[in-house]
Amino acid sequence: MELTNLRQHHEELIYHMKNYGYSMSCIYMYKRQIREILELDMDSWTSYKDIYQYFESVSTNQKDLKWRRSVIGGIEYFDLNHLFPDRRRICSFIEPKGAYYTLNPKFQQLIDHYKAYAERAGKTKETTIDSESHCGATFFYHLQQLGCSNLESVTESDILSYFLDESSALLRSAGSCKNVKAVLKAGIEINKAACERVLLFLPCLTEHRKNIQVLTDEEVEKIKQLLNSECLSLRDNAVLQLLLYTGLRGIDIVNLNLQSIDWRRDCIRLVQSKTKAELELPLLPSVGNALYDYILTERPHCAYDTLFISAAVPHESLKVQTIRWIVHKAFGLAKIRMNKGDRIGTHLFRHNITSKLLENNTALPVISNILGHSSPRSVEPYLHTDFFHLKQCALSIEEFPIRQEVFAID
């Protein structure tokens, strides 16, 4: 393996890490690994995969292998592409995981075709495409495990065993079946007879929507108390202010840039990730103050134009997972939603705003506009949480004979 480039230019990597604020321990690990690679320089090495496998063979310490895997991946990224590490963890020697990578070429072709078909059909949300292709891949993997190498050899019982157990109890939801259908319908373009045949065998499952959880008034008050404390960083405080008072989706908060905040007109302007529609929301004083403090005091100086930046170096735009982590952390600090089964996602804040607007008799189209829905019907599931008006629809039971003991309280 040719290591001349690494030998001549590795000091550039170390210099970059020092300038971008990497910790001394991280820099030390890179220096140590580079030194060991250059000193050993074995003839048997043909790739960085061989280098990692060598250290894997001489070490049984899992912690040692974990940091070596990360560092060797960063060195490979620099040596082969002359690009500095940016937390991508791109390593040629890490085998990709997931059902798709275990499929035979025929099943993989169906997944690949679905992705191309979805883009042509105008599906703009990447998570939808990923979810449907993942469900399709796990469905094909199940068939492959049963010995089916193609759709032509699949039987109805093979298909039903993916969704139902031997006692006909549900193994997978109607949503999963819907995703598999999407993949098979796209596959009609390349294998019409087989895909249509499998579609006929898919079970008709009833879709059940879970009750939407909302924040209670007590929980909202505890979150507000947390925002007024000094327990959170300015960034995390600003993110929670946006969630609580605007109901923006996590992905939209991540995609906000510095130009999204119109300080003169006191509004927030953005193009929604889910619907691709423009949305303008008022900039409330508490939200504006939190954003101003973060931008002026805590936001790192970097080349990124996005509003929220990672605290760790190298600095980069925030990920959606970080928004979820901020919410999880906040709920823990506020000591709310700690029970098993309690929802703790960012959508709780959208549910909270919707329920309050419904409680105040706000028209559904107005709520849809505030939340950035593409259709007023998107608000309908939230009607089940409008307990204030649901109670008004309740029928009196005064005229029905009921034993006195039924409502007796000890």
Short mmCIF file of N, CA and C in Angstrom, two decimals, residues 74-189:
data_model
loop_
_atom_site.label_atom_id
_atom_site.label_comp_id
_atom_site.label_asym_id
_atom_site.label_seq_id
_atom_site.Cartn_x
_atom_site.Cartn_y
_atom_site.Cartn_z
N GLY A 74 -11.01 8.53 9.61
CA GLY A 74 -10.69 9.93 9.35
C GLY A 74 -9.39 10.08 8.58
N ILE A 75 -8.40 9.26 8.91
CA ILE A 75 -7.11 9.31 8.20
C ILE A 75 -7.29 8.86 6.75
N GLU A 76 -8.08 7.82 6.55
CA GLU A 76 -8.37 7.35 5.19
C GLU A 76 -9.05 8.44 4.37
N TYR A 77 -10.01 9.11 4.99
CA TYR A 77 -10.76 10.18 4.32
C TYR A 77 -9.81 11.29 3.88
N PHE A 78 -8.83 11.61 4.74
CA PHE A 78 -7.86 12.65 4.42
C PHE A 78 -6.86 12.18 3.37
N ASP A 79 -6.35 10.96 3.53
CA ASP A 79 -5.29 10.46 2.65
C ASP A 79 -5.79 10.22 1.23
N LEU A 80 -6.95 9.61 1.07
CA LEU A 80 -7.44 9.26 -0.25
C LEU A 80 -8.17 10.41 -0.95
N ASN A 81 -8.84 11.24 -0.18
CA ASN A 81 -9.62 12.33 -0.78
C ASN A 81 -9.06 13.72 -0.50
N HIS A 82 -8.04 13.78 0.32
CA HIS A 82 -7.43 15.03 0.78
C HIS A 82 -8.51 15.96 1.36
N LEU A 83 -9.43 15.37 2.13
CA LEU A 83 -10.49 16.12 2.82
C LEU A 83 -10.32 15.92 4.32
N PHE A 84 -10.57 16.98 5.06
CA PHE A 84 -10.40 16.91 6.50
C PHE A 84 -11.62 16.26 7.16
N PRO A 85 -11.42 15.63 8.31
CA PRO A 85 -12.55 14.97 9.00
C PRO A 85 -13.65 15.96 9.32
N ASP A 86 -14.89 15.55 9.14
CA ASP A 86 -16.02 16.42 9.46
C ASP A 86 -17.15 15.62 10.10
N ARG A 87 -16.78 14.61 10.87
CA ARG A 87 -17.73 13.76 11.59
C ARG A 87 -18.54 12.85 10.68
N ARG A 88 -18.12 12.69 9.46
CA ARG A 88 -18.89 11.82 8.56
C ARG A 88 -18.61 10.36 8.83
N ARG A 89 -17.48 10.07 9.41
CA ARG A 89 -17.11 8.69 9.74
C ARG A 89 -17.17 7.79 8.50
N ILE A 90 -16.66 8.28 7.37
CA ILE A 90 -16.68 7.50 6.14
C ILE A 90 -15.51 6.51 6.17
N CYS A 91 -15.82 5.24 6.29
CA CYS A 91 -14.79 4.20 6.36
C CYS A 91 -15.10 3.10 5.36
N SER A 92 -14.17 2.80 4.50
CA SER A 92 -14.39 1.75 3.50
C SER A 92 -14.49 0.38 4.15
N PHE A 93 -13.92 0.25 5.36
CA PHE A 93 -13.85 -1.07 5.99
C PHE A 93 -15.05 -1.36 6.90
N ILE A 94 -16.00 -0.43 6.98
CA ILE A 94 -17.21 -0.67 7.76
C ILE A 94 -18.29 -1.20 6.82
N GLU A 95 -18.72 -2.42 7.06
CA GLU A 95 -19.73 -3.02 6.21
C GLU A 95 -21.08 -2.33 6.41
N PRO A 96 -21.75 -1.94 5.33
CA PRO A 96 -23.07 -1.31 5.47
C PRO A 96 -24.08 -2.28 6.09
N LYS A 97 -24.97 -1.73 6.93
CA LYS A 97 -25.95 -2.56 7.61
C LYS A 97 -27.33 -2.31 7.04
N GLY A 98 -28.21 -3.28 7.21
CA GLY A 98 -29.58 -3.14 6.75
C GLY A 98 -29.98 -4.29 5.85
N ALA A 99 -31.29 -4.50 5.76
CA ALA A 99 -31.82 -5.62 4.98
C ALA A 99 -31.44 -5.50 3.50
N TYR A 100 -31.40 -4.28 2.98
CA TYR A 100 -31.13 -4.08 1.55
C TYR A 100 -29.81 -4.75 1.13
N TYR A 101 -28.78 -4.63 1.97
CA TYR A 101 -27.45 -5.11 1.60
C TYR A 101 -27.34 -6.64 1.65
N THR A 102 -28.36 -7.31 2.18
CA THR A 102 -28.35 -8.78 2.20
C THR A 102 -29.24 -9.37 1.11
N LEU A 103 -29.89 -8.50 0.34
CA LEU A 103 -30.79 -8.98 -0.71
C LEU A 103 -30.03 -9.45 -1.94
N ASN A 104 -30.63 -10.36 -2.68
CA ASN A 104 -30.04 -10.77 -3.95
C ASN A 104 -30.28 -9.68 -4.99
N PRO A 105 -29.57 -9.72 -6.13
CA PRO A 105 -29.66 -8.64 -7.13
C PRO A 105 -31.08 -8.35 -7.62
N LYS A 106 -31.94 -9.37 -7.73
CA LYS A 106 -33.30 -9.16 -8.25
C LYS A 106 -34.14 -8.32 -7.29
N PHE A 107 -34.02 -8.63 -5.99
CA PHE A 107 -34.76 -7.86 -5.00
C PHE A 107 -34.17 -6.46 -4.85
N GLN A 108 -32.85 -6.36 -4.91
CA GLN A 108 -32.21 -5.04 -4.84
C GLN A 108 -32.64 -4.16 -6.01
N GLN A 109 -32.81 -4.78 -7.17
CA GLN A 109 -33.24 -4.01 -8.35
C GLN A 109 -34.62 -3.39 -8.12
N LEU A 110 -35.51 -4.12 -7.44
CA LEU A 110 -36.86 -3.59 -7.17
C LEU A 110 -36.79 -2.38 -6.24
N ILE A 111 -35.91 -2.44 -5.22
CA ILE A 111 -35.75 -1.32 -4.30
C ILE A 111 -35.14 -0.12 -5.02
N ASP A 112 -34.12 -0.37 -5.83
CA ASP A 112 -33.48 0.72 -6.58
C ASP A 112 -34.46 1.38 -7.54
N HIS A 113 -35.27 0.55 -8.18
CA HIS A 113 -36.25 1.10 -9.12
C HIS A 113 -37.30 1.92 -8.39
N TYR A 114 -37.72 1.45 -7.21
CA TYR A 114 -38.71 2.21 -6.44
C TYR A 114 -38.19 3.61 -6.12
N LYS A 115 -36.93 3.71 -5.67
CA LYS A 115 -36.37 5.02 -5.30
C LYS A 115 -36.36 5.97 -6.49
N ALA A 116 -35.98 5.44 -7.65
CA ALA A 116 -35.97 6.28 -8.86
C ALA A 116 -37.40 6.67 -9.25
N TYR A 117 -38.32 5.73 -9.10
CA TYR A 117 -39.73 5.97 -9.43
C TYR A 117 -40.33 7.03 -8.50
N ALA A 118 -39.99 6.94 -7.21
CA ALA A 118 -40.53 7.89 -6.21
C ALA A 118 -40.08 9.31 -6.52
N GLU A 119 -38.84 9.46 -6.94
CA GLU A 119 -38.34 10.80 -7.29
C GLU A 119 -39.05 11.33 -8.53
N ARG A 120 -39.28 10.45 -9.51
CA ARG A 120 -39.99 10.89 -10.72
C ARG A 120 -41.44 11.25 -10.40
N ALA A 121 -42.02 10.55 -9.43
CA ALA A 121 -43.42 10.78 -9.08
C ALA A 121 -43.60 12.04 -8.25
N GLY A 122 -42.49 12.65 -7.84
CA GLY A 122 -42.57 13.91 -7.10
C GLY A 122 -42.63 13.77 -5.60
N LYS A 123 -42.24 12.60 -5.08
CA LYS A 123 -42.17 12.46 -3.63
C LYS A 123 -40.96 13.25 -3.14
N THR A 124 -41.23 14.32 -2.41
CA THR A 124 -40.16 15.23 -2.02
C THR A 124 -39.57 14.92 -0.64
N LYS A 125 -40.30 14.19 0.17
CA LYS A 125 -39.81 13.94 1.52
C LYS A 125 -38.92 12.70 1.54
N GLU A 126 -37.65 12.90 1.86
CA GLU A 126 -36.69 11.80 1.84
C GLU A 126 -37.04 10.73 2.86
N THR A 127 -37.58 11.15 4.01
CA THR A 127 -37.91 10.17 5.05
C THR A 127 -39.00 9.22 4.58
N THR A 128 -39.92 9.71 3.75
CA THR A 128 -40.98 8.84 3.21
C THR A 128 -40.38 7.80 2.28
N ILE A 129 -39.51 8.24 1.40
CA ILE A 129 -38.85 7.32 0.46
C ILE A 129 -38.02 6.30 1.23
N ASP A 130 -37.28 6.76 2.25
CA ASP A 130 -36.46 5.85 3.05
C ASP A 130 -37.32 4.84 3.80
N SER A 131 -38.44 5.32 4.35
CA SER A 131 -39.31 4.43 5.12
C SER A 131 -39.93 3.36 4.23
N GLU A 132 -40.41 3.77 3.07
CA GLU A 132 -41.05 2.81 2.16
C GLU A 132 -40.03 1.83 1.58
N SER A 133 -38.85 2.32 1.22
CA SER A 133 -37.84 1.41 0.67
C SER A 133 -37.33 0.45 1.75
N HIS A 134 -37.24 0.93 3.00
CA HIS A 134 -36.81 0.05 4.10
C HIS A 134 -37.83 -1.05 4.34
N CYS A 135 -39.12 -0.69 4.36
CA CYS A 135 -40.17 -1.71 4.54
C CYS A 135 -40.15 -2.72 3.40
N GLY A 136 -39.94 -2.22 2.17
CA GLY A 136 -39.85 -3.13 1.03
C GLY A 136 -38.67 -4.07 1.15
N ALA A 137 -37.53 -3.54 1.61
CA ALA A 137 -36.33 -4.36 1.74
C ALA A 137 -36.50 -5.43 2.81
N THR A 138 -37.10 -5.08 3.96
CA THR A 138 -37.30 -6.09 5.01
C THR A 138 -38.33 -7.14 4.57
N PHE A 139 -39.31 -6.72 3.77
CA PHE A 139 -40.29 -7.67 3.23
C PHE A 139 -39.61 -8.66 2.30
N PHE A 140 -38.77 -8.15 1.39
CA PHE A 140 -38.06 -9.03 0.46
C PHE A 140 -37.06 -9.92 1.21
N TYR A 141 -36.44 -9.38 2.26
CA TYR A 141 -35.49 -10.17 3.05
C TYR A 141 -36.21 -11.34 3.71
N HIS A 142 -37.42 -11.08 4.22
CA HIS A 142 -38.23 -12.15 4.83
C HIS A 142 -38.51 -13.25 3.80
N LEU A 143 -38.90 -12.86 2.61
CA LEU A 143 -39.17 -13.84 1.56
C LEU A 143 -37.90 -14.61 1.19
N GLN A 144 -36.80 -13.89 1.15
CA GLN A 144 -35.52 -14.52 0.81
C GLN A 144 -35.13 -15.54 1.86
N GLN A 145 -35.39 -15.23 3.14
CA GLN A 145 -35.09 -16.17 4.23
C GLN A 145 -35.95 -17.43 4.14
N LEU A 146 -37.13 -17.31 3.52
CA LEU A 146 -38.00 -18.47 3.33
C LEU A 146 -37.61 -19.30 2.11
N GLY A 147 -36.57 -18.86 1.41
CA GLY A 147 -36.09 -19.61 0.25
C GLY A 147 -36.57 -19.08 -1.08
N CYS A 148 -37.23 -17.93 -1.09
CA CYS A 148 -37.72 -17.34 -2.35
C CYS A 148 -36.64 -16.45 -2.95
N SER A 149 -36.21 -16.77 -4.14
CA SER A 149 -35.15 -15.98 -4.79
C SER A 149 -35.71 -14.93 -5.73
N ASN A 150 -37.01 -15.00 -5.99
CA ASN A 150 -37.65 -14.00 -6.85
C ASN A 150 -39.14 -13.97 -6.52
N LEU A 151 -39.86 -12.98 -7.07
CA LEU A 151 -41.29 -12.84 -6.77
C LEU A 151 -42.12 -13.96 -7.38
N GLU A 152 -41.64 -14.52 -8.46
CA GLU A 152 -42.40 -15.59 -9.13
C GLU A 152 -42.57 -16.83 -8.25
N SER A 153 -41.60 -17.06 -7.34
CA SER A 153 -41.65 -18.26 -6.50
C SER A 153 -42.36 -18.04 -5.16
N VAL A 154 -42.87 -16.84 -4.94
CA VAL A 154 -43.51 -16.49 -3.66
C VAL A 154 -44.93 -17.05 -3.61
N THR A 155 -45.31 -17.57 -2.44
CA THR A 155 -46.68 -18.07 -2.26
C THR A 155 -47.45 -17.12 -1.33
N GLU A 156 -48.75 -17.29 -1.29
CA GLU A 156 -49.57 -16.43 -0.43
C GLU A 156 -49.21 -16.62 1.04
N SER A 157 -48.94 -17.85 1.43
CA SER A 157 -48.60 -18.11 2.84
C SER A 157 -47.27 -17.45 3.21
N ASP A 158 -46.33 -17.40 2.25
CA ASP A 158 -45.05 -16.71 2.49
C ASP A 158 -45.30 -15.24 2.81
N ILE A 159 -46.18 -14.62 2.04
CA ILE A 159 -46.48 -13.19 2.21
C ILE A 159 -47.21 -12.94 3.52
N LEU A 160 -48.22 -13.75 3.80
CA LEU A 160 -49.00 -13.55 5.02
C LEU A 160 -48.15 -13.77 6.28
N SER A 161 -47.14 -14.63 6.21
CA SER A 161 -46.30 -14.89 7.39
C SER A 161 -45.47 -13.68 7.77
N TYR A 162 -45.34 -12.71 6.87
CA TYR A 162 -44.61 -11.47 7.18
C TYR A 162 -45.48 -10.54 8.02
N PHE A 163 -46.79 -10.60 7.81
CA PHE A 163 -47.70 -9.67 8.50
C PHE A 163 -48.44 -10.31 9.68
N LEU A 164 -48.63 -11.66 9.64
CA LEU A 164 -49.42 -12.33 10.67
C LEU A 164 -48.67 -13.54 11.19
N ASP A 165 -48.84 -13.84 12.50
CA ASP A 165 -48.22 -15.05 13.04
C ASP A 165 -49.15 -16.24 12.83
N GLU A 166 -48.80 -17.39 13.39
CA GLU A 166 -49.56 -18.62 13.15
C GLU A 166 -50.99 -18.54 13.69
N SER A 167 -51.19 -17.69 14.70
CA SER A 167 -52.54 -17.55 15.27
C SER A 167 -53.29 -16.38 14.64
N SER A 168 -52.75 -15.85 13.53
CA SER A 168 -53.34 -14.71 12.79
C SER A 168 -53.28 -13.39 13.56
N ALA A 169 -52.43 -13.34 14.59
CA ALA A 169 -52.21 -12.09 15.30
C ALA A 169 -51.30 -11.19 14.46
N LEU A 170 -51.52 -9.89 14.57
CA LEU A 170 -50.81 -8.93 13.73
C LEU A 170 -49.35 -8.82 14.15
N LEU A 171 -48.45 -8.99 13.19
CA LEU A 171 -47.02 -8.80 13.42
C LEU A 171 -46.57 -7.41 12.97
N ARG A 172 -47.19 -6.93 11.89
CA ARG A 172 -46.83 -5.62 11.35
C ARG A 172 -48.10 -4.84 11.03
N SER A 173 -47.95 -3.52 11.06
CA SER A 173 -49.11 -2.65 10.97
C SER A 173 -49.59 -2.47 9.53
N ALA A 174 -50.74 -1.81 9.42
CA ALA A 174 -51.27 -1.46 8.10
C ALA A 174 -50.34 -0.49 7.39
N GLY A 175 -49.65 0.36 8.17
CA GLY A 175 -48.70 1.29 7.57
C GLY A 175 -47.56 0.58 6.89
N SER A 176 -47.08 -0.51 7.50
CA SER A 176 -46.02 -1.31 6.90
C SER A 176 -46.49 -1.95 5.60
N CYS A 177 -47.72 -2.44 5.60
CA CYS A 177 -48.31 -3.05 4.39
C CYS A 177 -48.44 -2.00 3.29
N LYS A 178 -48.83 -0.80 3.67
CA LYS A 178 -48.97 0.30 2.71
C LYS A 178 -47.63 0.64 2.06
N ASN A 179 -46.56 0.62 2.86
CA ASN A 179 -45.22 0.90 2.32
C ASN A 179 -44.76 -0.18 1.35
N VAL A 180 -45.04 -1.42 1.70
CA VAL A 180 -44.68 -2.53 0.79
C VAL A 180 -45.44 -2.40 -0.52
N LYS A 181 -46.72 -2.02 -0.43
CA LYS A 181 -47.52 -1.81 -1.65
C LYS A 181 -46.90 -0.76 -2.55
N ALA A 182 -46.40 0.32 -1.95
CA ALA A 182 -45.79 1.41 -2.73
C ALA A 182 -44.61 0.90 -3.54
N VAL A 183 -43.79 0.04 -2.93
CA VAL A 183 -42.62 -0.52 -3.62
C VAL A 183 -43.06 -1.44 -4.76
N LEU A 184 -44.06 -2.29 -4.48
CA LEU A 184 -44.52 -3.25 -5.49
C LEU A 184 -45.23 -2.56 -6.65
N LYS A 185 -45.99 -1.50 -6.35
CA LYS A 185 -46.66 -0.76 -7.42
C LYS A 185 -45.65 -0.11 -8.36
N ALA A 186 -44.55 0.38 -7.79
CA ALA A 186 -43.49 0.93 -8.64
C ALA A 186 -42.83 -0.17 -9.47
N GLY A 187 -42.74 -1.37 -8.88
CA GLY A 187 -42.09 -2.49 -9.57
C GLY A 187 -42.87 -3.02 -10.75
N ILE A 188 -44.14 -2.62 -10.88
CA ILE A 188 -44.95 -3.06 -12.02
C ILE A 188 -44.30 -2.63 -13.33
N GLU A 189 -43.57 -1.52 -13.31
CA GLU A 189 -42.91 -1.03 -14.53
C GLU A 189 -41.86 -2.01 -15.05
#
